Structure formats: C-alpha cells, structure tokens
C-alpha atoms as an extended CHARMM CRD file, in Angstrom:
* protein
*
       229  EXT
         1         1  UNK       CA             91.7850000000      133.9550000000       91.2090000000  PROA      1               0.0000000000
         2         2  UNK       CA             94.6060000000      134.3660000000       88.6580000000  PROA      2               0.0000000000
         3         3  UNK       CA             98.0570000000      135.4390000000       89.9790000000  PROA      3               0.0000000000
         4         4  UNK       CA             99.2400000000      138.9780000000       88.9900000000  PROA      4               0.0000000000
         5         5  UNK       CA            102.5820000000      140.4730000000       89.4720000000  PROA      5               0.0000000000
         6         6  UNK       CA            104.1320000000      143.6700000000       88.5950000000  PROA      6               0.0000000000
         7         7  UNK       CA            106.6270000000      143.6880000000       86.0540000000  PROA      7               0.0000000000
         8         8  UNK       CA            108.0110000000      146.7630000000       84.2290000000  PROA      8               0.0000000000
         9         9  UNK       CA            104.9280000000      149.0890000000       85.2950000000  PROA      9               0.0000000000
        10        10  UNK       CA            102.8390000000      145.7900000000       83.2410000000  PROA      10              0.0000000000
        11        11  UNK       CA            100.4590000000      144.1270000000       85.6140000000  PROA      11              0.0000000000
        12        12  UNK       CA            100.9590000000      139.9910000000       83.8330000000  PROA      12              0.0000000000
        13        13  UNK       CA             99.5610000000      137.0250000000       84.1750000000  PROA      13              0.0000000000
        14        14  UNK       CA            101.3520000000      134.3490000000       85.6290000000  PROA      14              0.0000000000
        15        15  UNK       CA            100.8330000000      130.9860000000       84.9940000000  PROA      15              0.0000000000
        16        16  UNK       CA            102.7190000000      128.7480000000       87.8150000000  PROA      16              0.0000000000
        17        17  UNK       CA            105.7890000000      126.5160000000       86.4380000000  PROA      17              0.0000000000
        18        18  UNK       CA            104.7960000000      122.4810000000       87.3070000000  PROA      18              0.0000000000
        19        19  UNK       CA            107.1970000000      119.7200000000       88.3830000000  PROA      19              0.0000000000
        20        20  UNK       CA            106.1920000000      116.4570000000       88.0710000000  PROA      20              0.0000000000
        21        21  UNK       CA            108.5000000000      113.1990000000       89.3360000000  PROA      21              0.0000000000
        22        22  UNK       CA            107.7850000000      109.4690000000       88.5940000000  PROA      22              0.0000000000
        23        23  UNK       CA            110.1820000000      106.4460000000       89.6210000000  PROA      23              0.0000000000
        24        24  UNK       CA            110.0370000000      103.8400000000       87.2270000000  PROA      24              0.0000000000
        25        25  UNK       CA            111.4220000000      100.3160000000       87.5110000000  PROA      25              0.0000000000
        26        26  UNK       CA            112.2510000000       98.2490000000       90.3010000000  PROA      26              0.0000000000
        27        27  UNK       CA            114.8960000000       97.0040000000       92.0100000000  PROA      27              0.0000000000
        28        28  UNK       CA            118.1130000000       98.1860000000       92.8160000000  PROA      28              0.0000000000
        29        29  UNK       CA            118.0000000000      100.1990000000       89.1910000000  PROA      29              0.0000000000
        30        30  UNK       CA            115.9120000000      102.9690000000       88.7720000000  PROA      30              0.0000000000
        31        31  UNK       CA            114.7080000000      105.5750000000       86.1310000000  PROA      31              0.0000000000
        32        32  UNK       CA            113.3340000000      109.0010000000       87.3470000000  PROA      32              0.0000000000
        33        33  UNK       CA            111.4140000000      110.4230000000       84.5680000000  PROA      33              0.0000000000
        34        34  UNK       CA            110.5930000000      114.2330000000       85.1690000000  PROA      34              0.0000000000
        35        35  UNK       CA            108.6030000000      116.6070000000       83.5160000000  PROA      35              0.0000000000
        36        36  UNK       CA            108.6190000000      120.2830000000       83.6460000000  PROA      36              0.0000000000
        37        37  UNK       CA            105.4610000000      122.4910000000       82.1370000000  PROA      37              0.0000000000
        38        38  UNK       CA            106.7340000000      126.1030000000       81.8260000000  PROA      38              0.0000000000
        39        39  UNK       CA            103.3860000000      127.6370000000       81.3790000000  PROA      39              0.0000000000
        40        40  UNK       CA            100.5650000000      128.8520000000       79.4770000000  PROA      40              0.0000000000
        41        41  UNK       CA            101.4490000000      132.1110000000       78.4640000000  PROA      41              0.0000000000
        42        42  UNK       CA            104.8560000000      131.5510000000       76.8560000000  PROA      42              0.0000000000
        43        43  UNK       CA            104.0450000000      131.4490000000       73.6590000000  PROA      43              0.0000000000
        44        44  UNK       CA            107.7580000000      129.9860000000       71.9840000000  PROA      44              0.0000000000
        45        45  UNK       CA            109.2660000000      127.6790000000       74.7790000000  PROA      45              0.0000000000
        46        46  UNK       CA            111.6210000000      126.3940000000       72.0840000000  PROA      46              0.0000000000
        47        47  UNK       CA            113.7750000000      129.8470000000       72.7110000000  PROA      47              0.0000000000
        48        48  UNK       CA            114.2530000000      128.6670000000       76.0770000000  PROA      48              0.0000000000
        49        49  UNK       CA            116.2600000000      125.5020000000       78.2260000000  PROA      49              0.0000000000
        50        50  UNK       CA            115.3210000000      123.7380000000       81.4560000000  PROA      50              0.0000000000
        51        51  UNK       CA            118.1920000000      122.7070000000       83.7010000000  PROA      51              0.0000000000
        52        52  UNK       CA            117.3490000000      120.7550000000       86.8060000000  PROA      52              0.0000000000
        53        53  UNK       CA            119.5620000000      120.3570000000       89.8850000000  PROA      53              0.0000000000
        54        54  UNK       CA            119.7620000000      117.5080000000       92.0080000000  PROA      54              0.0000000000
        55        55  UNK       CA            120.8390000000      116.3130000000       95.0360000000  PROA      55              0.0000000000
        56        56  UNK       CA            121.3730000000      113.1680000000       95.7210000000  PROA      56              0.0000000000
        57        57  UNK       CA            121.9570000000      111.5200000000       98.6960000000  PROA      57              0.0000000000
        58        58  UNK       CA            124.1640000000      108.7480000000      100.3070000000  PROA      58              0.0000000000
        59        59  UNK       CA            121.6440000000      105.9410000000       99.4140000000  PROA      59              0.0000000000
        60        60  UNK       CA            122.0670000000      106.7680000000       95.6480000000  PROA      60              0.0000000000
        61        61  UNK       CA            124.7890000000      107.2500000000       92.8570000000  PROA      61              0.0000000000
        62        62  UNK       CA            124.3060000000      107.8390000000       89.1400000000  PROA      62              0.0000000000
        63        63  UNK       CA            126.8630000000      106.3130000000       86.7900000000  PROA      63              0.0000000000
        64        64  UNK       CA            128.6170000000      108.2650000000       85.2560000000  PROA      64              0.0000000000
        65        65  UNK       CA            129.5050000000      105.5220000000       82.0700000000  PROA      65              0.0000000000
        66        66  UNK       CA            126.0540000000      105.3320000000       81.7070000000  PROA      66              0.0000000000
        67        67  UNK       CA            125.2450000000      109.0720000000       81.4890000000  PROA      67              0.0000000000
        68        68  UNK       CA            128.2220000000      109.2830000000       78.8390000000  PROA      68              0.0000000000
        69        69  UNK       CA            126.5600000000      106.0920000000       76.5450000000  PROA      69              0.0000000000
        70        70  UNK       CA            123.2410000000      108.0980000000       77.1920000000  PROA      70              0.0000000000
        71        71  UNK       CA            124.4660000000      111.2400000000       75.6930000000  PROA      71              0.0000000000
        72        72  UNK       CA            126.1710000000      109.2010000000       73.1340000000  PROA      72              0.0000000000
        73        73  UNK       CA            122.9240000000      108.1970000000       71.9330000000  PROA      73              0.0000000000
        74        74  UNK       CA            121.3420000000      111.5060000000       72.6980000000  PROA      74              0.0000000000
        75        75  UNK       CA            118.9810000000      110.3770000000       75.3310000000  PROA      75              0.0000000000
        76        76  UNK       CA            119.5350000000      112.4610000000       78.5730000000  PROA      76              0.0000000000
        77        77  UNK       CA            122.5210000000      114.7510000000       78.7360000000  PROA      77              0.0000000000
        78        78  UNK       CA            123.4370000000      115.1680000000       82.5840000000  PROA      78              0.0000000000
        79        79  UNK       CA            126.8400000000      116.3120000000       84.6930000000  PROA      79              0.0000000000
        80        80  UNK       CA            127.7820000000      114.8010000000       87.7200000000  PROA      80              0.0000000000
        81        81  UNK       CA            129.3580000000      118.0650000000       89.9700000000  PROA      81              0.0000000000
        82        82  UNK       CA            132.1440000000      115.9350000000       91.3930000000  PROA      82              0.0000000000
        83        83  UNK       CA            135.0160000000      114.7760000000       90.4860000000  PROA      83              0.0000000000
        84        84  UNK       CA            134.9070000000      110.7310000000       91.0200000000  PROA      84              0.0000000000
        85        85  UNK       CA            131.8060000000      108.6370000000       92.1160000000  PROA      85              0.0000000000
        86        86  UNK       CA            132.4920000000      105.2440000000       93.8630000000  PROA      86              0.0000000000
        87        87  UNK       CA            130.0270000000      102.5800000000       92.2780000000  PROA      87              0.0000000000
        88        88  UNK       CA            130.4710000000       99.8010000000       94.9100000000  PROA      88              0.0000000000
        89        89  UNK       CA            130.6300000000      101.6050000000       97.9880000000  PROA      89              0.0000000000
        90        90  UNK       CA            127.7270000000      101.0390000000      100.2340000000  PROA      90              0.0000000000
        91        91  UNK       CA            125.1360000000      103.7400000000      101.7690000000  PROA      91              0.0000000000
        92        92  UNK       CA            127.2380000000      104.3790000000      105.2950000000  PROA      92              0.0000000000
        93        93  UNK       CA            130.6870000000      104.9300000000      103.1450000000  PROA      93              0.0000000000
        94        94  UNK       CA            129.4900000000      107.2120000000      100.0710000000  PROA      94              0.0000000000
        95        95  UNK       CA            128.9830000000      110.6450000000      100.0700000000  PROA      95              0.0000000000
        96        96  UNK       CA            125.6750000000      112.8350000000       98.6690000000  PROA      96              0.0000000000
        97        97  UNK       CA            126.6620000000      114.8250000000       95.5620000000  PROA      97              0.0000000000
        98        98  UNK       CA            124.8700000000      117.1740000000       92.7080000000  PROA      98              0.0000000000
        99        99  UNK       CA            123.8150000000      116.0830000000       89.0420000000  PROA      99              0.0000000000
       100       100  UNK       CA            122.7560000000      118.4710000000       86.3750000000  PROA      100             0.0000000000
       101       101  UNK       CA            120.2270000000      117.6020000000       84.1660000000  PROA      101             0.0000000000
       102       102  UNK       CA            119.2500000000      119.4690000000       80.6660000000  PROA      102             0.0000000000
       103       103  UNK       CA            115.8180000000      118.4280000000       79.9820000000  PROA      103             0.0000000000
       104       104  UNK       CA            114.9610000000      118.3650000000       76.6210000000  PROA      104             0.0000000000
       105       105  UNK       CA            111.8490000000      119.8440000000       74.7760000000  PROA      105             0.0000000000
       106       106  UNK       CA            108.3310000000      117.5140000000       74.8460000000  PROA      106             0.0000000000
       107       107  UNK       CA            107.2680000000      116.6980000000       71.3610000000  PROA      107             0.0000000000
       108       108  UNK       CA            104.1260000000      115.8290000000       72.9890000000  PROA      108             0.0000000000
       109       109  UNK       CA            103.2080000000      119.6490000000       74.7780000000  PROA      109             0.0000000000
       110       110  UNK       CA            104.7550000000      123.3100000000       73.5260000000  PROA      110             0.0000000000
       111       111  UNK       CA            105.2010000000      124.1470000000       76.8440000000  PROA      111             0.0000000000
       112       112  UNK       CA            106.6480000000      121.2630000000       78.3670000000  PROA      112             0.0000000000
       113       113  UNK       CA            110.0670000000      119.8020000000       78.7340000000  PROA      113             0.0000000000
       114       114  UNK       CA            111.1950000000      116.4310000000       80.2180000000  PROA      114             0.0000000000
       115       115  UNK       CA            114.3820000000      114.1320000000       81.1080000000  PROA      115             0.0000000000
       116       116  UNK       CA            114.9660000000      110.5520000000       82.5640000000  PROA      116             0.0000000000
       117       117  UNK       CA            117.7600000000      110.3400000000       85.0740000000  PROA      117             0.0000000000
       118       118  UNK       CA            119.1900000000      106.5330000000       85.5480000000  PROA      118             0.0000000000
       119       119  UNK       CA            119.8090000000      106.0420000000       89.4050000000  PROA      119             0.0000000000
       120       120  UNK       CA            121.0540000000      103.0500000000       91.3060000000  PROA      120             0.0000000000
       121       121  UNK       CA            120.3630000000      102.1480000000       95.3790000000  PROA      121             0.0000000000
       122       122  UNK       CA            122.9670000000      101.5210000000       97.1860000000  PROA      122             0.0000000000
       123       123  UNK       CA            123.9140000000       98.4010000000       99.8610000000  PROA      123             0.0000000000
       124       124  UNK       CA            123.1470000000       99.3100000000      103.2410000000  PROA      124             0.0000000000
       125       125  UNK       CA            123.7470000000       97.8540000000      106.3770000000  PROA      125             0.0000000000
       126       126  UNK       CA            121.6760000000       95.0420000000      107.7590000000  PROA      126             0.0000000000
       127       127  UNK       CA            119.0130000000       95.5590000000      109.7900000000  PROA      127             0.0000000000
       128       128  UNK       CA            117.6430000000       93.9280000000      113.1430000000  PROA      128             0.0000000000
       129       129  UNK       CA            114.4340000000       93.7960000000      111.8000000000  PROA      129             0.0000000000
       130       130  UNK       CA            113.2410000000       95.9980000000      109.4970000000  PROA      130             0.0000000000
       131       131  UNK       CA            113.8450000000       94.1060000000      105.7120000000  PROA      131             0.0000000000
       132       132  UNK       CA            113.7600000000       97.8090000000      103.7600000000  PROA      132             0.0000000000
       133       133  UNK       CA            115.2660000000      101.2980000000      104.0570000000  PROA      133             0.0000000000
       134       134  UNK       CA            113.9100000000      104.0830000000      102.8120000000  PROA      134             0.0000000000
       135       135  UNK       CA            115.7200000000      107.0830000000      100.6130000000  PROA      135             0.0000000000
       136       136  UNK       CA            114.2470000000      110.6820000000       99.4120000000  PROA      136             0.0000000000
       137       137  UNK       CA            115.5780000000      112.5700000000       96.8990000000  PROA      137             0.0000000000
       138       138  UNK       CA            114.2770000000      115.8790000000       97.5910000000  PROA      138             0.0000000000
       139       139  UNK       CA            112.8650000000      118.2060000000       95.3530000000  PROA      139             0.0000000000
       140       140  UNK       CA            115.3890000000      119.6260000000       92.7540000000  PROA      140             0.0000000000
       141       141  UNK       CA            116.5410000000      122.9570000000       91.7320000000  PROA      141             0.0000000000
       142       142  UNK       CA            115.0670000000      124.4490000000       88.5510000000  PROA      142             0.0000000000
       143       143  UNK       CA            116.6200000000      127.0870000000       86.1020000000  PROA      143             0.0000000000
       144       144  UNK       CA            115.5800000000      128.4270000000       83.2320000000  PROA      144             0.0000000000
       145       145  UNK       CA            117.6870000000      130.0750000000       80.4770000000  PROA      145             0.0000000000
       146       146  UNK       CA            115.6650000000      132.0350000000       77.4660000000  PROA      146             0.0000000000
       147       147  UNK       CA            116.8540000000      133.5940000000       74.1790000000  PROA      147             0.0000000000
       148       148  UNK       CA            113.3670000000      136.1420000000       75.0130000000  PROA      148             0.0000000000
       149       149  UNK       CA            111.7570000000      137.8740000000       77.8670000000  PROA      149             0.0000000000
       150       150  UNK       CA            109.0420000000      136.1210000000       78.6030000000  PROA      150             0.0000000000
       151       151  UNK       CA            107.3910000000      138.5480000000       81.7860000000  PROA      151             0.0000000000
       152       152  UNK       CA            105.4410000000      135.1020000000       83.0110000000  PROA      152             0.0000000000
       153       153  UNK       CA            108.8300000000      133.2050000000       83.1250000000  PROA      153             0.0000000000
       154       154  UNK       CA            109.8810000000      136.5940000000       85.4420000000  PROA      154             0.0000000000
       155       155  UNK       CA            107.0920000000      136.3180000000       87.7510000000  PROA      155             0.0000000000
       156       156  UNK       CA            108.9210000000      133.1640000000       89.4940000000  PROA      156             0.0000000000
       157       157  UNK       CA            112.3540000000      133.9570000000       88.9210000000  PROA      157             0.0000000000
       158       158  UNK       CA            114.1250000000      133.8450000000       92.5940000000  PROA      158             0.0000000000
       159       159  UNK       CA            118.0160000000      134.0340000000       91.5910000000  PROA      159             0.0000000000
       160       160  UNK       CA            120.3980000000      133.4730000000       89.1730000000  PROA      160             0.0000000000
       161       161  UNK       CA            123.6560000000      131.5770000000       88.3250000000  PROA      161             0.0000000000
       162       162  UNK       CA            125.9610000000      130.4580000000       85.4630000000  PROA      162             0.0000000000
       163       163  UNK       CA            126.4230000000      127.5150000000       84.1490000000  PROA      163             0.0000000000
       164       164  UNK       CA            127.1240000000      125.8620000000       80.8900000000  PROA      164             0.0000000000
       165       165  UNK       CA            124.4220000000      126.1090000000       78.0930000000  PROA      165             0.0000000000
       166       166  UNK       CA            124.5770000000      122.8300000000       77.8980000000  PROA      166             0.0000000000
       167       167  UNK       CA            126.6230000000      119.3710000000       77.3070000000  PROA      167             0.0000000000
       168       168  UNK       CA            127.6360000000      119.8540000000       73.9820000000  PROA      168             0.0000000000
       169       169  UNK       CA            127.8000000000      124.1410000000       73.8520000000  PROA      169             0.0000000000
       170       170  UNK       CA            130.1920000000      124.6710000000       76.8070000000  PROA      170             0.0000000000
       171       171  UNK       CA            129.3910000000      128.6530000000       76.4770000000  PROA      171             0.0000000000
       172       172  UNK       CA            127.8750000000      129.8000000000       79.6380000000  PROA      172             0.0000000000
       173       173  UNK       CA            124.7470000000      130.7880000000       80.2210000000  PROA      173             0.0000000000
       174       174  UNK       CA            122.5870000000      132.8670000000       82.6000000000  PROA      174             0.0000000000
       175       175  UNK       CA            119.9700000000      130.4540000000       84.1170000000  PROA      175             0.0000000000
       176       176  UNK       CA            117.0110000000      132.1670000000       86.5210000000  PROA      176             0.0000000000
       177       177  UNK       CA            115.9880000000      129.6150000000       89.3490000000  PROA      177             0.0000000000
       178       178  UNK       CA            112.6080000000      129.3830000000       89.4020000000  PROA      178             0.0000000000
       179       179  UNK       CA            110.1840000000      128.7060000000       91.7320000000  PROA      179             0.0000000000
       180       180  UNK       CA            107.5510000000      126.0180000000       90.8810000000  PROA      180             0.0000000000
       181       181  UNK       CA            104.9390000000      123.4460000000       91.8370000000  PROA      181             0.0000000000
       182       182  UNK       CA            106.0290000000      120.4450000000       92.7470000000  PROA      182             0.0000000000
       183       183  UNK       CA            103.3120000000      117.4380000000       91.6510000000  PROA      183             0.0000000000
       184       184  UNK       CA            104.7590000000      115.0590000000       94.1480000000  PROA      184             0.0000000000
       185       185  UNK       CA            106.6370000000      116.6110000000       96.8690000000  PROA      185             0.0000000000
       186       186  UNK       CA            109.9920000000      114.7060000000       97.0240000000  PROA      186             0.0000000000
       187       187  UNK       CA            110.3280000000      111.4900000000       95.7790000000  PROA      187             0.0000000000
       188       188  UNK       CA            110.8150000000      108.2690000000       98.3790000000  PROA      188             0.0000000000
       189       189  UNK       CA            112.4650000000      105.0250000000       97.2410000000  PROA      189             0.0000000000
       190       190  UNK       CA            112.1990000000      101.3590000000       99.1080000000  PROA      190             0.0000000000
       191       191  UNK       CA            115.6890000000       99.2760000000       98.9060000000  PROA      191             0.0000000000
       192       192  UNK       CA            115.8450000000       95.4590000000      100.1330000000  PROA      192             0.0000000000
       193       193  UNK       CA            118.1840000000       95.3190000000      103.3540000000  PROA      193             0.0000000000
       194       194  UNK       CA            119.0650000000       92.1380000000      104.8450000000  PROA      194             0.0000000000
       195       195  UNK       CA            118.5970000000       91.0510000000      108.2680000000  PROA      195             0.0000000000
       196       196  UNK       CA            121.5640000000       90.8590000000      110.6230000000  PROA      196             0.0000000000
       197       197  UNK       CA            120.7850000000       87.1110000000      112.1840000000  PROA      197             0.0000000000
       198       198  UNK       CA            121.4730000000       85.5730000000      108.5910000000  PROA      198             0.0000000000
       199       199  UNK       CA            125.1390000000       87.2890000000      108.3370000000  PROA      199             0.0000000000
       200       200  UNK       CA            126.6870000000       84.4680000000      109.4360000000  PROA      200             0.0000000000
       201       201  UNK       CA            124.5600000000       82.0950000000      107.6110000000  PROA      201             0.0000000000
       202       202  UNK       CA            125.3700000000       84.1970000000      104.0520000000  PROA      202             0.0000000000
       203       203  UNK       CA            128.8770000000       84.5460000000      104.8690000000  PROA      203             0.0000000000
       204       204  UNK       CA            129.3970000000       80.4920000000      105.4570000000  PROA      204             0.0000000000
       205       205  UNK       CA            127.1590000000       80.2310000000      102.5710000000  PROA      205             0.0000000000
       206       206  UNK       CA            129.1730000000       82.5170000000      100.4680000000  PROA      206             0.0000000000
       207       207  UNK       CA            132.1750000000       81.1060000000      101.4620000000  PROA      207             0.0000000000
       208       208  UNK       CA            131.3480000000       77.4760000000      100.7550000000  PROA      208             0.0000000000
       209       209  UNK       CA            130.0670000000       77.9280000000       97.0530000000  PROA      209             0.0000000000
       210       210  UNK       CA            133.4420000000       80.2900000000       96.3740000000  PROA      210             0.0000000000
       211       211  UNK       CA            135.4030000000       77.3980000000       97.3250000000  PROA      211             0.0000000000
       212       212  UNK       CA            133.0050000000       74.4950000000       95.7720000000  PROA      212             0.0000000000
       213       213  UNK       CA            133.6100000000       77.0850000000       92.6820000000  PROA      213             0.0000000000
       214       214  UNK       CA            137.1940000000       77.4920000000       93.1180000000  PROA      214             0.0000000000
       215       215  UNK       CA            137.4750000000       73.4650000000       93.2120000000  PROA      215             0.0000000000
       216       216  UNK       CA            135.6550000000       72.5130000000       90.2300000000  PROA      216             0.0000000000
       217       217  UNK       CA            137.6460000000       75.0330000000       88.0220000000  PROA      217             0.0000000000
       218       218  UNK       CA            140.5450000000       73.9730000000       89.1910000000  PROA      218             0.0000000000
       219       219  UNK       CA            139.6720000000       70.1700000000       88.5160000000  PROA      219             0.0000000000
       220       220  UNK       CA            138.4330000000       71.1270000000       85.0200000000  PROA      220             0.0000000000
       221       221  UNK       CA            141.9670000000       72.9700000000       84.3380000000  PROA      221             0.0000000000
       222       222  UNK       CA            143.8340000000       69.9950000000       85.0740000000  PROA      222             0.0000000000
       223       223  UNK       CA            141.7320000000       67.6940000000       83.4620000000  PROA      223             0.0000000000
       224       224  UNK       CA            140.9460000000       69.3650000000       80.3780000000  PROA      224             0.0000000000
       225       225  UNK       CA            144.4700000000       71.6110000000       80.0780000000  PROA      225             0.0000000000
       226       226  UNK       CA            147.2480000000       71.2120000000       78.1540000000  PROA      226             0.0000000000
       227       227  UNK       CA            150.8790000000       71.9890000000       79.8490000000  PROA      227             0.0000000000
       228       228  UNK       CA            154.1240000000       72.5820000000       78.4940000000  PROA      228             0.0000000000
       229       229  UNK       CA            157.2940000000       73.0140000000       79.9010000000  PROA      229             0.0000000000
C-alpha cells in the first residue's frame, strides 16, 4: 500500500527518502561511505542538495587537514561545527562534536546522492579484560535544499534551518530536515584496547627502546659529526 499525503488540496505519492551507511577500512582509520536515494518521483534531483548532519562522539574525531586536502581535490566537502579538534587526545579527554557533510550527486542513479566521511578511533583506556571497545555513531540528520517544489520531497519534511549552500557558495540556504529510512540503523565500530596487566610491561618496554634509541644516536653523532669551535 503506497503512502499518500495531503499536500495543497493534491492527494501525492510519496516515495520514502533511503539512508544507507557502510564503514570501510580497518583499523584505527576509517571511511564512512553514505548514500542517500531521494526518491522515485522527483523527476530533476540535480535542482536539489543533500546535507547530512553528524554527531560524533568521544571515541571519534575527523581531521580537519584532511577534510581541507579533500575539498582541495574536490572529493567530500564537510564542516566541522567547532572551533578546534584535538587529534591526540584519547576517548575519556575529547569531547563529541557535529560535522556537516554536502553529499554530492551519484553519477551512477538520478535520484541518488552520496559522500565519504574520513574518521579516526580514538585511544581509550585499558581494559581488565575485554581487548575491544565499541563506538556508534548514530544515525545523522538529513536536509534537503531544492531550487523546485517537489510535493514528494514535502511529504517528509519535519523542520527547517539555515545553513550555508555549501563549502564554496557561503549564501545561505533553507534546508527541510527530512525524515527517512535508515538501511542500517546506526553504525557500530570495534577499536583495539589494551589490557591493563601489560601497562607496566609496555611502559618498561617503551622506556628501554627510547633510551637504547636515544644512545645509538647519540654514539652515531659523535662518531660520525664534525665540531667546530
């Protein structure tokens, strides 16, 4: 049974908007590669932009060099909503903060738009005896911005805020947040977390090949240097 809503006296079909998610890569360095399908019954999506909201919490950070070399090379044009992002603090001493996301029109599907979003996991603190931590990024915000009235696009349209057209046309825009179907709800990542009965064996550890390290630099600087007075 098709949806129908009201819209101007019009009874219209509406198609639902879909969300899709997908983690790619391992490690401690991530890509999250998402995928928006307006709908069927917009005819021209290219009249129209797809910004995504996220919020990201402690256990993550984007970087925001990266995101300016991406745009550089006009892969993924994002905005991190704060004003300075700490890349070496760990999970317990960051903070959760929002990136915007302009997704970008799918040569592969009319409808469809899609972006990539580089994030990184954060150190956490050992563990007594669990080896991995777990962090969700929850479902994002969607907005929608159109040059037309598309009465489909209207059928999910819950509220609406400004916010720059996008990264390089600092106009501002109306965007409608939309509701849609989420593919995979939220999306759940695994990071490595050591073990608390090895701390002291790492830190001895650490501290013996700094200073084997230290030693043999220093040997090859007197050895090998040349010193004037």
């Amino acid at each position: 049974m098709s949806r129908r809503r009201m819209q101007g006296g019009k009874d219209t079909n509406c198609s639902e908007i879909i969300l899709i998610q997908e983690i790619v890569k391992d490690g401690f360095h991530r890509d999250l590669l998402i995928r928006v399908k307006l709908g069927t019954n917009i005819e021209n999506s290219q009249t129209c932009n797809v910004l995504i909201k996220y919020h990201l919490p402690m256990g993550l950070y984007v970087d925001p060099y990266e995101l300016a070399s991406l745009q550089e090379h006009n892969v993924t044009e994002a905005m991190i909503i704060q004003d300075t992002v700490d890349l070496e603090a760990p999970d317990y001493l960051s903070e959760e903060f929002d990136v915007l996301l302009y997704a970008k029109s799918d040569s592969q599907c009319s409808e469809c738009f899609r972006t990539i979003l580089p994030i990184h996991c954060r150190y956490h603190q050992p563990e007594e005896k669990e080896e991995r931590a777990f962090v969700v990024v929850k479902n994002p915000e969607l907005f929608v911005s159109c040059y037309n009235d598309f009465p489909s696009l209207n059928c999910w349209k819950q509220s609406e805020m400004e916010a720059p057209c996008s990264m390089r046309n600092k106009h501002i825009c109306q965007w409608s947040n939309m509701k849609y179907k989420s593919v995979n709800q939220n999306v759940m990542l695994q990071v490595p977390v050591g073990l608390r009965v090895h701390c002291h064996l790492v830190c001895v550890m650490t501290l013996f090949i700094t200073v084997l390290c230290s030693g043999l630099i220093l040997r090859a600087v007197f050895k090998h240097g040349h010193f004037s007075l």
